[in-house]
């Protein structure tokens, strides 16, 4: 059996003299090997992070040098931590350093999930010549906005990340030993009460951060997108930088689902050597039970269709691009491999979106009574129908119940029964007739909702739900839009009571609505604390705690045909 040598705290000196430290896993045999590099801000010495979903020992035993490195300003590494922005230049330097190491054959690949995915995408931008392939998992898009959806801030995940993932090591570097001992107690206390802290407004004055002066500047830059903008505003040649083989890993209930799929779509235009796998997974969670549903053993990332696991996918992918070994991955040469919920099956596809997808509008209909909370959904275009209305009170927002969320310790992620949510007066539900035949919906989803409000600004939300014969209503996808940004993000446009058509991006899913199941959408104005509530004043809770109610009206008639467009996959003949 191949023996593995582990070298700890190996230094890498960057162009500015800062030293970063890494752990090496390498074969004991003499010779040269490709390098697989993972760069993270969460402590390379903690197995929950360094071994989070891939096994570096198995990879090393397959003939690789695996390097897991603390990024600048984190744990053993020197320097000041500037999230995201620092990873462009540092990524180039570390890749070229790794290529020149003893035992390296000069070829480097990168892998990692979430922030470690950002280090890959951003690490391509200066085009390090030794970087030959990447495996970005559940991560952001280099030109996209990872923490906003249609102008609405995903604040719960941002507050969680700063407090849980960043604060302690960041403050340890800046405080005396005695002061830091008290700081740890405060942070632990606040994490234990983080669900209460989510309710604090305004966000920019959030006490769990603002009580630590050394953390304030980083927090302000993070919540105002200044860290990402440092990269997005720089004129890198994306077409050249992203022209490389990449294996993209996503989850139907991951908070970076849309960004990861966009990475696949955009890089496929630049380089044919792309793969995409999407499982029924949440962020960094690859078990067969997600949320309140179980999808079967073979849905797990540790037994994918009984053929592979995530580590073996990495080995085969990098064997192809760093060792020139042609091997079939998941027994297919198709670029796309997806898990379809409902039937709970894996399959490969030749492209994404799926060829021959029939984008089918399902229209909202009233039950004949104005101000109802329950209506119908069908492919029939509406005629003359009464409006539906509800009162949106930001003091009592619709609580987040599942979805592609990122809360503390993974709480609340995945599919969950929406029945209690649907009992609220501020949630309108529209339900189709039960399916007589299976109906597959796989791909991008959008909703077009015609609405008016008496507020100068407000939000609208749409959630896609699979209703089982027993009444259980499991969420599949959701979206939100902020009214004042309806004409684009350059200039806010206050409302004046007019009827507006809002287009909402619900990202994507793959689900078969089985016979007896029904399609449902929920329409409301909040999804809290996943998204910040709209105070209905024209301001945001980023800067104010003043909030007022709004009277919302939803239209669905021949002139205002509110709908959700589903990517229906035709049945095979």
Coordinates of C-alpha atoms in Angstrom, one line a residue:
X1 CA 0.0 0.0 0.0
X2 CA 1.2 3.5 -0.9
X3 CA 2.5 5.4 2.2
X4 CA 1.7 9.0 2.7
X5 CA 3.9 11.7 4.1
X6 CA 2.3 14.6 5.9
X7 CA 4.3 17.8 6.1
X8 CA 2.8 20.5 8.3
X9 CA 3.2 24.3 8.3
X10 CA 5.1 24.5 5.0
X11 CA 5.7 28.2 4.2
X12 CA 5.0 30.0 0.9
X13 CA 6.3 33.5 0.4
X14 CA 4.2 35.8 -1.7
X15 CA 5.3 38.7 -3.9
X16 CA 4.9 41.2 -1.0
X17 CA 6.9 39.0 1.4
X18 CA 3.9 37.7 3.4
X19 CA 4.2 34.0 4.2
X20 CA 1.3 31.6 4.0
X21 CA 1.4 28.2 5.6
X22 CA 0.1 24.9 4.4
X23 CA -0.1 21.2 5.2
X24 CA 1.1 18.7 2.5
X25 CA -0.1 15.2 1.9
X26 CA 2.2 13.4 -0.6
X27 CA 3.3 9.9 -1.7
X28 CA 6.4 8.7 0.0
X29 CA 7.8 7.4 -3.2
X30 CA 10.5 9.4 -4.9
X31 CA 9.3 11.0 -8.2
X32 CA 7.2 13.9 -9.3
X33 CA 3.4 14.3 -9.0
X34 CA 0.7 16.8 -10.0
X35 CA -0.3 19.2 -7.2
X36 CA -3.9 19.6 -6.0
X37 CA -4.3 22.9 -4.1
X38 CA -7.0 23.9 -1.7
X39 CA -7.0 27.4 -0.1
X40 CA -9.3 28.1 2.8
X41 CA -9.9 30.7 5.6
X42 CA -11.2 28.3 8.2
X43 CA -8.1 26.5 9.6
X44 CA -6.3 23.9 7.6
X45 CA -5.7 21.9 10.8
X46 CA -9.4 21.3 11.6
X47 CA -10.7 18.1 9.8
X48 CA -14.2 19.5 9.5
X49 CA -12.8 22.0 7.1
X50 CA -9.6 20.5 5.7
X51 CA -11.3 17.2 5.0
X52 CA -14.8 18.6 4.7
X53 CA -16.1 16.5 1.8
X54 CA -13.0 15.1 0.1
X55 CA -10.3 12.8 1.5
X56 CA -6.8 14.2 1.0
X57 CA -5.2 10.9 1.9
X58 CA -7.1 9.0 -0.8
X59 CA -6.2 11.7 -3.3
X60 CA -2.5 11.5 -2.3
X61 CA -2.6 7.7 -2.5
X62 CA -3.8 8.1 -6.1
X63 CA -0.5 9.9 -7.0
X64 CA -1.0 13.6 -6.1
X65 CA 0.6 16.1 -3.8
X66 CA -2.3 17.7 -1.9
X67 CA -1.7 21.1 -0.4
X68 CA -4.2 22.6 2.0
X69 CA -3.4 26.2 2.9
X70 CA -4.6 28.9 5.2
X71 CA -5.2 32.0 3.1
X72 CA -3.7 35.4 3.9
X73 CA -4.5 36.7 7.4
X74 CA -6.0 33.5 8.7
X75 CA -4.7 31.1 11.4
X76 CA -1.1 30.2 10.7
X77 CA -0.7 32.5 7.7
X78 CA 0.6 36.1 7.9
X79 CA -1.0 39.3 6.6
X80 CA -4.3 41.1 6.9
X81 CA -7.5 39.2 5.9
X82 CA -9.4 41.0 3.1
X83 CA -11.9 38.5 2.0
X84 CA -12.3 37.7 -1.7
X85 CA -10.3 40.6 -3.0
X86 CA -6.9 39.2 -1.8
X87 CA -7.4 35.9 -3.6
X88 CA -6.5 37.1 -7.1
X89 CA -2.8 37.9 -6.7
X90 CA -2.3 35.4 -3.9
X91 CA -3.9 32.7 -6.0
X92 CA -1.4 33.3 -8.8
X93 CA 1.6 33.3 -6.5
X94 CA 0.6 30.2 -4.7
X95 CA -0.2 28.2 -7.8
X96 CA 3.2 29.1 -9.3
X97 CA 5.0 28.3 -6.0
X98 CA 3.3 24.9 -5.9
X99 CA 4.3 24.2 -9.5
X100 CA 8.0 24.7 -8.6
X101 CA 8.1 22.6 -5.4
X102 CA 10.3 19.6 -5.1
X103 CA 8.3 16.5 -6.1
X104 CA 5.9 18.6 -8.2
X105 CA 5.7 17.9 -11.9
X106 CA 4.7 21.5 -12.6
X107 CA 0.9 20.8 -13.2
X108 CA -1.5 22.3 -10.6
X109 CA -5.2 21.8 -10.1
X110 CA -7.4 23.5 -7.5
X111 CA -10.4 22.2 -5.5
X112 CA -12.7 23.4 -2.7
X113 CA -16.2 24.4 -1.6
X114 CA -17.8 27.8 -0.8
X115 CA -15.0 30.3 0.0
X116 CA -12.5 27.7 -1.2
X117 CA -14.3 27.8 -4.5
X118 CA -13.9 31.6 -4.6
X119 CA -10.2 31.1 -4.2
X120 CA -10.3 29.0 -7.4
X121 CA -12.5 31.3 -9.6
X122 CA -10.6 34.4 -8.4
X123 CA -7.3 32.6 -8.6
X124 CA -7.7 32.2 -12.4
X125 CA -8.0 35.9 -13.1
X126 CA -4.2 36.6 -13.3
X127 CA -3.9 33.5 -15.4
X128 CA -1.3 31.4 -13.6
X129 CA 0.3 29.3 -16.4
X130 CA 0.7 26.2 -14.2
X131 CA -3.1 26.0 -13.3
X132 CA -4.6 23.3 -15.6
X133 CA -8.0 22.5 -14.1
X134 CA -10.3 23.4 -11.2
X135 CA -13.2 21.7 -9.3
X136 CA -15.2 24.6 -7.8
X137 CA -18.1 23.4 -5.6
X138 CA -21.1 25.4 -4.3
X139 CA -19.4 28.8 -4.8
X140 CA -19.9 32.2 -6.3
X141 CA -19.7 33.6 -9.8
X142 CA -16.8 35.9 -10.6
X143 CA -19.1 38.6 -12.1
X144 CA -22.2 37.9 -10.1
X145 CA -23.5 39.1 -6.8
X146 CA -23.2 36.2 -4.4
X147 CA -25.0 37.8 -1.4
X148 CA -27.9 39.7 -3.0
X149 CA -31.0 38.5 -4.9
X150 CA -32.7 41.0 -7.1
X151 CA -31.5 43.8 -4.8
X152 CA -32.4 42.1 -1.6
X153 CA -29.7 41.3 0.9
X154 CA -29.2 37.8 2.2
X155 CA -28.3 39.2 5.6
X156 CA -28.7 36.2 7.9
X157 CA -26.0 34.2 6.1
X158 CA -23.7 37.3 6.1
X159 CA -24.2 37.9 9.8
X160 CA -23.6 34.2 10.5
X161 CA -20.5 34.1 8.4
X162 CA -18.9 37.1 10.0
X163 CA -19.6 36.0 13.6
X164 CA -19.1 32.3 13.3
X165 CA -16.5 31.9 10.6
X166 CA -14.4 35.0 10.7
X167 CA -14.5 36.9 14.0
X168 CA -12.5 34.8 16.4
X169 CA -9.3 34.4 14.5
X170 CA -9.6 37.9 13.1
X171 CA -9.8 39.4 16.6
X172 CA -7.2 37.1 18.1
X173 CA -4.6 38.8 15.9
X174 CA -5.6 42.2 17.1
X175 CA -6.2 41.8 20.9
X176 CA -4.3 41.1 24.0
X177 CA -4.5 37.6 25.4
X178 CA -6.6 38.8 28.3
X179 CA -9.0 40.9 26.1
X180 CA -9.4 38.0 23.6
X181 CA -10.4 35.6 26.4
X182 CA -13.4 37.9 27.1
X183 CA -14.1 38.3 23.4
X184 CA -14.4 34.5 22.9
X185 CA -17.0 34.4 25.7
X186 CA -19.0 37.2 24.0
X187 CA -18.9 35.6 20.6
X188 CA -20.0 32.2 21.9
X189 CA -22.8 33.9 23.8
X190 CA -24.0 35.8 20.7
X191 CA -23.8 32.6 18.5
X192 CA -25.9 30.8 21.1
X193 CA -28.5 33.6 20.6
X194 CA -28.0 34.3 16.9
X195 CA -31.6 33.7 16.0
X196 CA -32.6 36.6 18.3
X197 CA -29.8 38.8 17.0
X198 CA -31.2 38.3 13.4
X199 CA -34.1 40.5 14.5
X200 CA -31.8 43.5 15.3
X201 CA -32.1 46.6 13.1
X202 CA -30.4 48.5 11.6
X203 CA -28.0 45.9 10.2
X204 CA -25.1 48.2 10.0
X205 CA -25.2 48.7 13.7
X206 CA -25.4 45.0 14.5
X207 CA -24.2 44.7 18.2
X208 CA -22.5 41.3 18.0
X209 CA -20.0 42.9 15.5
X210 CA -20.1 46.6 16.5
X211 CA -19.1 45.8 20.1
X212 CA -15.7 44.7 18.7
X213 CA -14.1 47.9 17.1
X214 CA -11.4 45.9 15.2
X215 CA -14.2 44.1 13.3
X216 CA -16.3 47.0 12.3
X217 CA -14.5 48.1 9.1
X218 CA -14.5 44.6 7.7
X219 CA -18.2 44.1 8.5
X220 CA -19.2 47.4 6.8
X221 CA -17.2 46.6 3.7
X222 CA -18.7 43.1 3.5
X223 CA -22.3 44.0 3.9
X224 CA -21.9 46.9 1.4
X225 CA -20.3 44.6 -1.2
X226 CA -17.1 46.6 -1.3
X227 CA -14.9 43.5 -1.0
X228 CA -16.5 41.8 -4.1
X229 CA -16.5 45.1 -6.0
X230 CA -12.7 45.3 -5.8
X231 CA -12.6 42.2 -8.0
X232 CA -15.6 42.9 -10.2
X233 CA -14.6 46.4 -11.0
X234 CA -11.1 45.3 -12.2
X235 CA -10.9 44.8 -15.9
X236 CA -9.6 41.2 -15.9
X237 CA -9.8 39.3 -19.1
X238 CA -12.4 36.8 -18.0
X239 CA -12.5 35.0 -21.4
X240 CA -8.8 34.1 -21.2
X241 CA -8.8 33.5 -17.4
X242 CA -11.8 31.2 -17.3
X243 CA -10.8 29.2 -20.4
X244 CA -9.9 26.0 -18.6
X245 CA -11.4 22.6 -17.7
X246 CA -13.7 22.9 -14.6
X247 CA -16.0 20.4 -12.8
X248 CA -18.8 22.4 -11.1
X249 CA -20.6 20.8 -8.1
X250 CA -24.0 22.2 -7.0
X251 CA -26.9 21.4 -4.8
X252 CA -30.6 22.0 -5.4
X253 CA -30.8 23.5 -1.9
X254 CA -27.5 25.3 -1.9
X255 CA -27.3 29.1 -1.4
X256 CA -24.9 29.3 -4.3
X257 CA -27.0 27.1 -6.7
X258 CA -27.6 29.8 -9.3
X259 CA -24.0 31.1 -9.1
X260 CA -22.5 27.6 -9.6
X261 CA -24.7 26.9 -12.6
X262 CA -23.9 30.2 -14.1
X263 CA -20.2 29.4 -13.7
X264 CA -20.8 26.2 -15.8
X265 CA -22.8 28.0 -18.4
X266 CA -20.3 30.9 -18.8
X267 CA -17.2 28.7 -18.8
X268 CA -18.8 26.3 -21.3
X269 CA -18.8 29.1 -23.8
X270 CA -15.1 29.5 -23.3
X271 CA -13.9 25.9 -22.9
X272 CA -15.7 22.7 -23.9
X273 CA -14.2 20.8 -21.1
X274 CA -16.8 21.5 -18.4
X275 CA -18.8 19.2 -16.2
X276 CA -21.7 19.9 -13.9
X277 CA -23.2 17.7 -11.2
X278 CA -26.2 18.8 -9.1
X279 CA -27.5 16.7 -6.2
X280 CA -30.3 17.2 -3.7
X281 CA -27.9 18.8 -1.4
X282 CA -27.6 21.8 0.9
X283 CA -24.5 23.9 1.4
X284 CA -21.7 21.5 2.3
X285 CA -24.3 18.9 3.3
X286 CA -24.2 15.7 1.1
X287 CA -26.2 13.1 3.1
X288 CA -29.3 11.4 1.7
X289 CA -31.5 13.1 4.3
X290 CA -31.8 16.9 3.6
X291 CA -34.3 19.1 5.5
X292 CA -37.4 17.0 6.1
X293 CA -37.0 14.6 3.2
X294 CA -35.0 11.5 2.4
X295 CA -33.9 10.9 -1.2
X296 CA -32.4 7.4 -0.8
X297 CA -28.9 6.2 -0.1
X298 CA -27.7 6.7 -3.7
X299 CA -28.6 10.4 -3.5
X300 CA -25.7 10.9 -1.1
X301 CA -22.5 12.5 -2.1
X302 CA -20.8 9.5 -0.6
X303 CA -22.5 6.9 -2.8
X304 CA -23.5 8.8 -6.0
X305 CA -25.9 6.4 -7.8
X306 CA -23.8 3.6 -6.3
X307 CA -21.0 4.4 -8.7
X308 CA -18.8 7.2 -7.3
X309 CA -18.3 9.5 -4.4
X310 CA -17.2 13.1 -4.3
X311 CA -13.5 12.1 -3.7
X312 CA -13.5 9.7 -6.6
X313 CA -14.9 12.4 -8.9
X314 CA -12.0 14.6 -8.0
X315 CA -9.4 11.9 -8.6
X316 CA -10.9 11.0 -12.0
X317 CA -11.3 14.6 -13.1
X318 CA -7.7 15.5 -12.3
X319 CA -6.4 12.2 -13.7
X320 CA -7.8 13.4 -17.0
X321 CA -6.3 16.9 -16.9
X322 CA -3.1 16.5 -14.9
X323 CA -2.2 13.0 -15.9
X324 CA -3.7 12.7 -19.4
X325 CA -5.6 9.6 -18.3
X326 CA -8.8 9.1 -20.1
X327 CA -11.4 7.7 -17.7
X328 CA -15.2 7.8 -17.8
X329 CA -16.6 9.7 -14.9
X330 CA -20.0 8.4 -13.6
X331 CA -20.0 6.0 -16.6
X332 CA -20.9 8.8 -19.0
X333 CA -19.1 11.3 -21.2
X334 CA -22.2 13.7 -21.0
X335 CA -21.2 16.9 -19.3
X336 CA -24.3 17.2 -17.0
X337 CA -25.2 14.8 -14.3
X338 CA -28.3 15.7 -12.2
X339 CA -30.5 14.2 -9.5
X340 CA -34.3 14.4 -10.1
X341 CA -36.4 14.6 -7.0
X342 CA -39.7 12.8 -6.9
X343 CA -38.5 9.9 -8.8
X344 CA -35.2 10.1 -6.8
X345 CA -33.0 9.2 -9.8
X346 CA -29.7 10.3 -11.3
X347 CA -29.2 10.8 -15.0
X348 CA -26.8 12.4 -17.5
X349 CA -27.7 15.1 -20.0
X350 CA -25.9 16.4 -23.1
X351 CA -26.4 20.1 -22.0
X352 CA -27.8 22.6 -19.6
X353 CA -30.5 23.8 -19.9
X354 CA -31.8 20.4 -21.0
X355 CA -32.4 20.2 -24.7
X356 CA -36.0 20.3 -25.9
X357 CA -37.2 21.9 -22.6
X358 CA -40.7 23.2 -22.9
X359 CA -41.0 26.5 -21.0
X360 CA -44.6 26.4 -19.9
X361 CA -46.4 29.3 -18.2
X362 CA -48.8 28.3 -15.3
X363 CA -51.2 31.2 -14.6
X364 CA -52.6 32.4 -11.3
X365 CA -56.4 32.3 -11.0
X366 CA -58.8 33.5 -8.3
X367 CA -61.4 31.3 -6.7
X368 CA -63.9 34.1 -7.5
X369 CA -63.7 36.0 -4.2
X370 CA -61.6 39.1 -3.8
X371 CA -59.0 39.2 -1.1
X372 CA -58.8 35.5 -1.0
X373 CA -55.7 33.6 0.2
X374 CA -56.2 30.5 -1.9
X375 CA -56.6 30.2 -5.7
X376 CA -55.8 27.9 -8.6
X377 CA -52.9 27.4 -11.0
X378 CA -53.2 26.2 -14.6
X379 CA -52.0 26.6 -18.1
X380 CA -55.2 28.4 -19.0
X381 CA -54.7 32.1 -19.7
X382 CA -56.9 34.1 -17.3
X383 CA -59.8 36.2 -18.4
X384 CA -61.6 38.8 -16.2
X385 CA -60.8 37.9 -12.6
X386 CA -60.9 39.7 -9.3
X387 CA -57.6 40.8 -7.7
X388 CA -56.1 39.3 -4.6
X389 CA -54.8 41.3 -1.7
X390 CA -52.9 41.1 1.5
X391 CA -51.3 43.3 4.1
X392 CA -47.5 43.0 4.4
X393 CA -46.3 43.9 7.9
X394 CA -42.5 44.0 8.1
X395 CA -42.9 43.7 11.9
X396 CA -44.3 40.3 11.4
X397 CA -42.6 38.9 8.2
X398 CA -43.1 35.5 6.7
X399 CA -40.5 33.3 8.5
X400 CA -37.9 31.4 6.4
X401 CA -38.8 27.7 6.3
X402 CA -36.2 25.8 4.3
X403 CA -34.7 26.5 1.0
X404 CA -31.2 27.2 -0.2
X405 CA -30.3 29.0 3.0
X406 CA -27.1 29.3 4.9
X407 CA -27.8 29.7 8.6
X408 CA -25.7 28.9 11.7
X409 CA -24.8 25.1 11.8
X410 CA -26.8 24.5 8.6
X411 CA -30.2 25.0 10.4
X412 CA -33.3 25.5 8.3
X413 CA -31.8 24.3 5.0
X414 CA -33.5 22.1 2.5
X415 CA -37.1 20.9 1.8
X416 CA -39.5 21.5 4.6
X417 CA -43.3 21.3 4.9
X418 CA -44.8 24.7 4.2
X419 CA -48.3 24.0 5.6
X420 CA -48.0 26.3 8.6
X421 CA -46.6 29.1 6.5
X422 CA -49.6 28.7 4.1
X423 CA -52.0 29.4 7.0
X424 CA -50.9 33.0 7.2
X425 CA -53.1 35.8 5.9
X426 CA -50.2 37.4 4.1
X427 CA -49.4 34.3 2.0
X428 CA -51.4 33.7 -1.1
X429 CA -51.4 30.2 -2.5
X430 CA -52.3 29.0 -6.0
X431 CA -52.6 25.2 -6.5
X432 CA -53.0 23.1 -9.7
X433 CA -55.2 20.1 -10.0
X434 CA -53.5 16.9 -8.9
X435 CA -51.3 15.4 -11.6
X436 CA -52.8 12.5 -13.6
X437 CA -49.5 11.8 -15.2
X438 CA -45.9 12.5 -14.0
X439 CA -44.7 16.0 -14.9
X440 CA -41.0 16.7 -14.8
X441 CA -39.7 20.2 -14.2
X442 CA -36.0 20.6 -14.6
X443 CA -34.2 23.8 -15.3
X444 CA -34.4 27.6 -14.7
X445 CA -37.6 28.9 -13.2
X446 CA -39.0 32.4 -13.4
X447 CA -42.2 34.1 -12.2
X448 CA -43.9 37.1 -13.7
X449 CA -46.2 38.7 -11.1
X450 CA -48.3 41.8 -11.7
X451 CA -48.8 43.8 -8.5
X452 CA -49.4 47.2 -6.9
X453 CA -48.6 48.5 -3.5
X454 CA -49.4 51.7 -1.6
X455 CA -45.8 51.8 -0.4
X456 CA -43.0 53.7 -2.1
X457 CA -40.9 50.5 -2.0
X458 CA -41.7 46.9 -1.1
X459 CA -40.8 43.3 -1.9
X460 CA -42.6 40.4 -3.6
X461 CA -41.7 36.7 -3.1
X462 CA -42.7 33.6 -5.0
X463 CA -42.1 30.0 -3.8
X464 CA -42.6 26.8 -5.9
X465 CA -44.0 23.9 -3.9
X466 CA -44.7 20.2 -4.5
X467 CA -47.9 19.2 -2.7
X468 CA -48.2 15.5 -1.8
X469 CA -51.6 13.7 -1.6
X470 CA -51.3 13.7 2.2
X471 CA -51.1 17.5 2.2
X472 CA -47.4 17.9 2.9
X473 CA -46.1 20.8 0.9
X474 CA -42.4 20.8 0.2
X475 CA -40.5 23.8 -1.2
X476 CA -38.5 23.4 -4.4
X477 CA -37.4 26.9 -5.3
X478 CA -38.0 30.5 -4.3
X479 CA -37.3 34.0 -5.4
X480 CA -37.6 37.6 -4.3
X481 CA -37.6 41.1 -5.9
X482 CA -37.3 44.6 -4.6
X483 CA -39.6 47.0 -6.2
X484 CA -37.4 50.1 -6.3
X485 CA -34.8 48.2 -8.4
X486 CA -37.3 47.0 -11.0
X487 CA -35.7 49.1 -13.7
X488 CA -32.2 48.0 -12.9
X489 CA -29.6 48.6 -10.1
X490 CA -28.3 51.9 -11.3
X491 CA -31.1 54.2 -10.0
X492 CA -33.9 53.5 -7.5
X493 CA -37.4 54.1 -8.8
X494 CA -40.0 54.7 -6.1
X495 CA -43.5 53.3 -6.6
X496 CA -46.6 55.6 -7.0
X497 CA -49.4 53.0 -6.7
X498 CA -49.0 51.8 -10.3
X499 CA -49.5 48.2 -11.5
X500 CA -46.0 46.7 -12.2
X501 CA -45.0 43.5 -13.8
X502 CA -42.2 42.0 -11.6
X503 CA -39.9 39.2 -12.9
X504 CA -38.6 36.9 -10.2
X505 CA -35.7 34.5 -10.6
X506 CA -36.4 31.3 -8.7
X507 CA -33.1 29.8 -9.7
X508 CA -33.5 26.1 -10.7
X509 CA -34.7 22.7 -9.7
X510 CA -35.3 19.1 -10.9
X511 CA -38.5 17.5 -9.7
X512 CA -41.1 15.1 -11.0
X513 CA -44.6 16.0 -9.8
X514 CA -45.9 12.5 -9.4
X515 CA -49.6 11.4 -10.0
X516 CA -51.7 12.7 -7.2
X517 CA -49.3 15.5 -6.5
X518 CA -50.1 19.2 -7.2
X519 CA -48.0 22.2 -8.2
X520 CA -48.4 25.2 -5.9
X521 CA -46.9 28.6 -5.7
X522 CA -46.9 30.9 -2.7
X523 CA -46.9 34.7 -3.2
X524 CA -46.0 37.1 -0.4
X525 CA -43.6 39.9 0.4
X526 CA -41.0 38.5 2.8
X527 CA -38.8 35.5 3.6
X528 CA -37.1 36.4 6.9
X529 CA -34.4 36.2 8.1
X530 CA -32.9 34.7 4.9
X531 CA -33.6 38.1 3.2
X532 CA -33.7 41.5 4.9
X533 CA -37.3 42.7 5.3
X534 CA -38.4 45.7 3.3
X535 CA -39.6 48.5 5.7
X536 CA -41.9 49.8 2.9
X537 CA -40.5 53.3 3.4
X538 CA -37.9 53.5 0.5
X539 CA -35.1 52.9 3.0
X540 CA -33.7 49.5 4.0
X541 CA -33.1 47.9 7.4
X542 CA -29.4 48.2 6.6
X543 CA -29.7 51.8 7.9
X544 CA -33.1 52.2 9.7
X545 CA -35.4 50.4 12.1
X546 CA -38.5 52.4 11.1
X547 CA -41.1 50.2 9.3
X548 CA -44.7 50.6 8.1
X549 CA -47.3 48.2 6.7
X550 CA -48.1 48.0 3.0
X551 CA -51.3 47.0 1.2
X552 CA -50.4 44.6 -1.6
X553 CA -52.6 43.7 -4.6
X554 CA -51.9 40.8 -7.0
X555 CA -53.4 40.9 -10.4
X556 CA -54.1 38.0 -12.7
X557 CA -56.4 38.8 -15.6
X558 CA -56.1 39.0 -19.4
X559 CA -54.2 42.3 -19.2
X560 CA -52.1 41.2 -16.2
X561 CA -51.5 37.5 -16.6
X562 CA -49.4 36.7 -13.5
X563 CA -47.7 33.3 -14.0
X564 CA -44.8 31.0 -13.2
X565 CA -42.9 29.6 -16.1
X566 CA -41.8 26.0 -15.5
X567 CA -39.1 24.2 -17.6
X568 CA -41.2 21.1 -18.4
X569 CA -39.3 18.1 -19.8
X570 CA -41.3 16.2 -22.4
X571 CA -41.9 12.5 -21.7
X572 CA -39.7 10.1 -23.7
X573 CA -41.6 8.2 -26.4

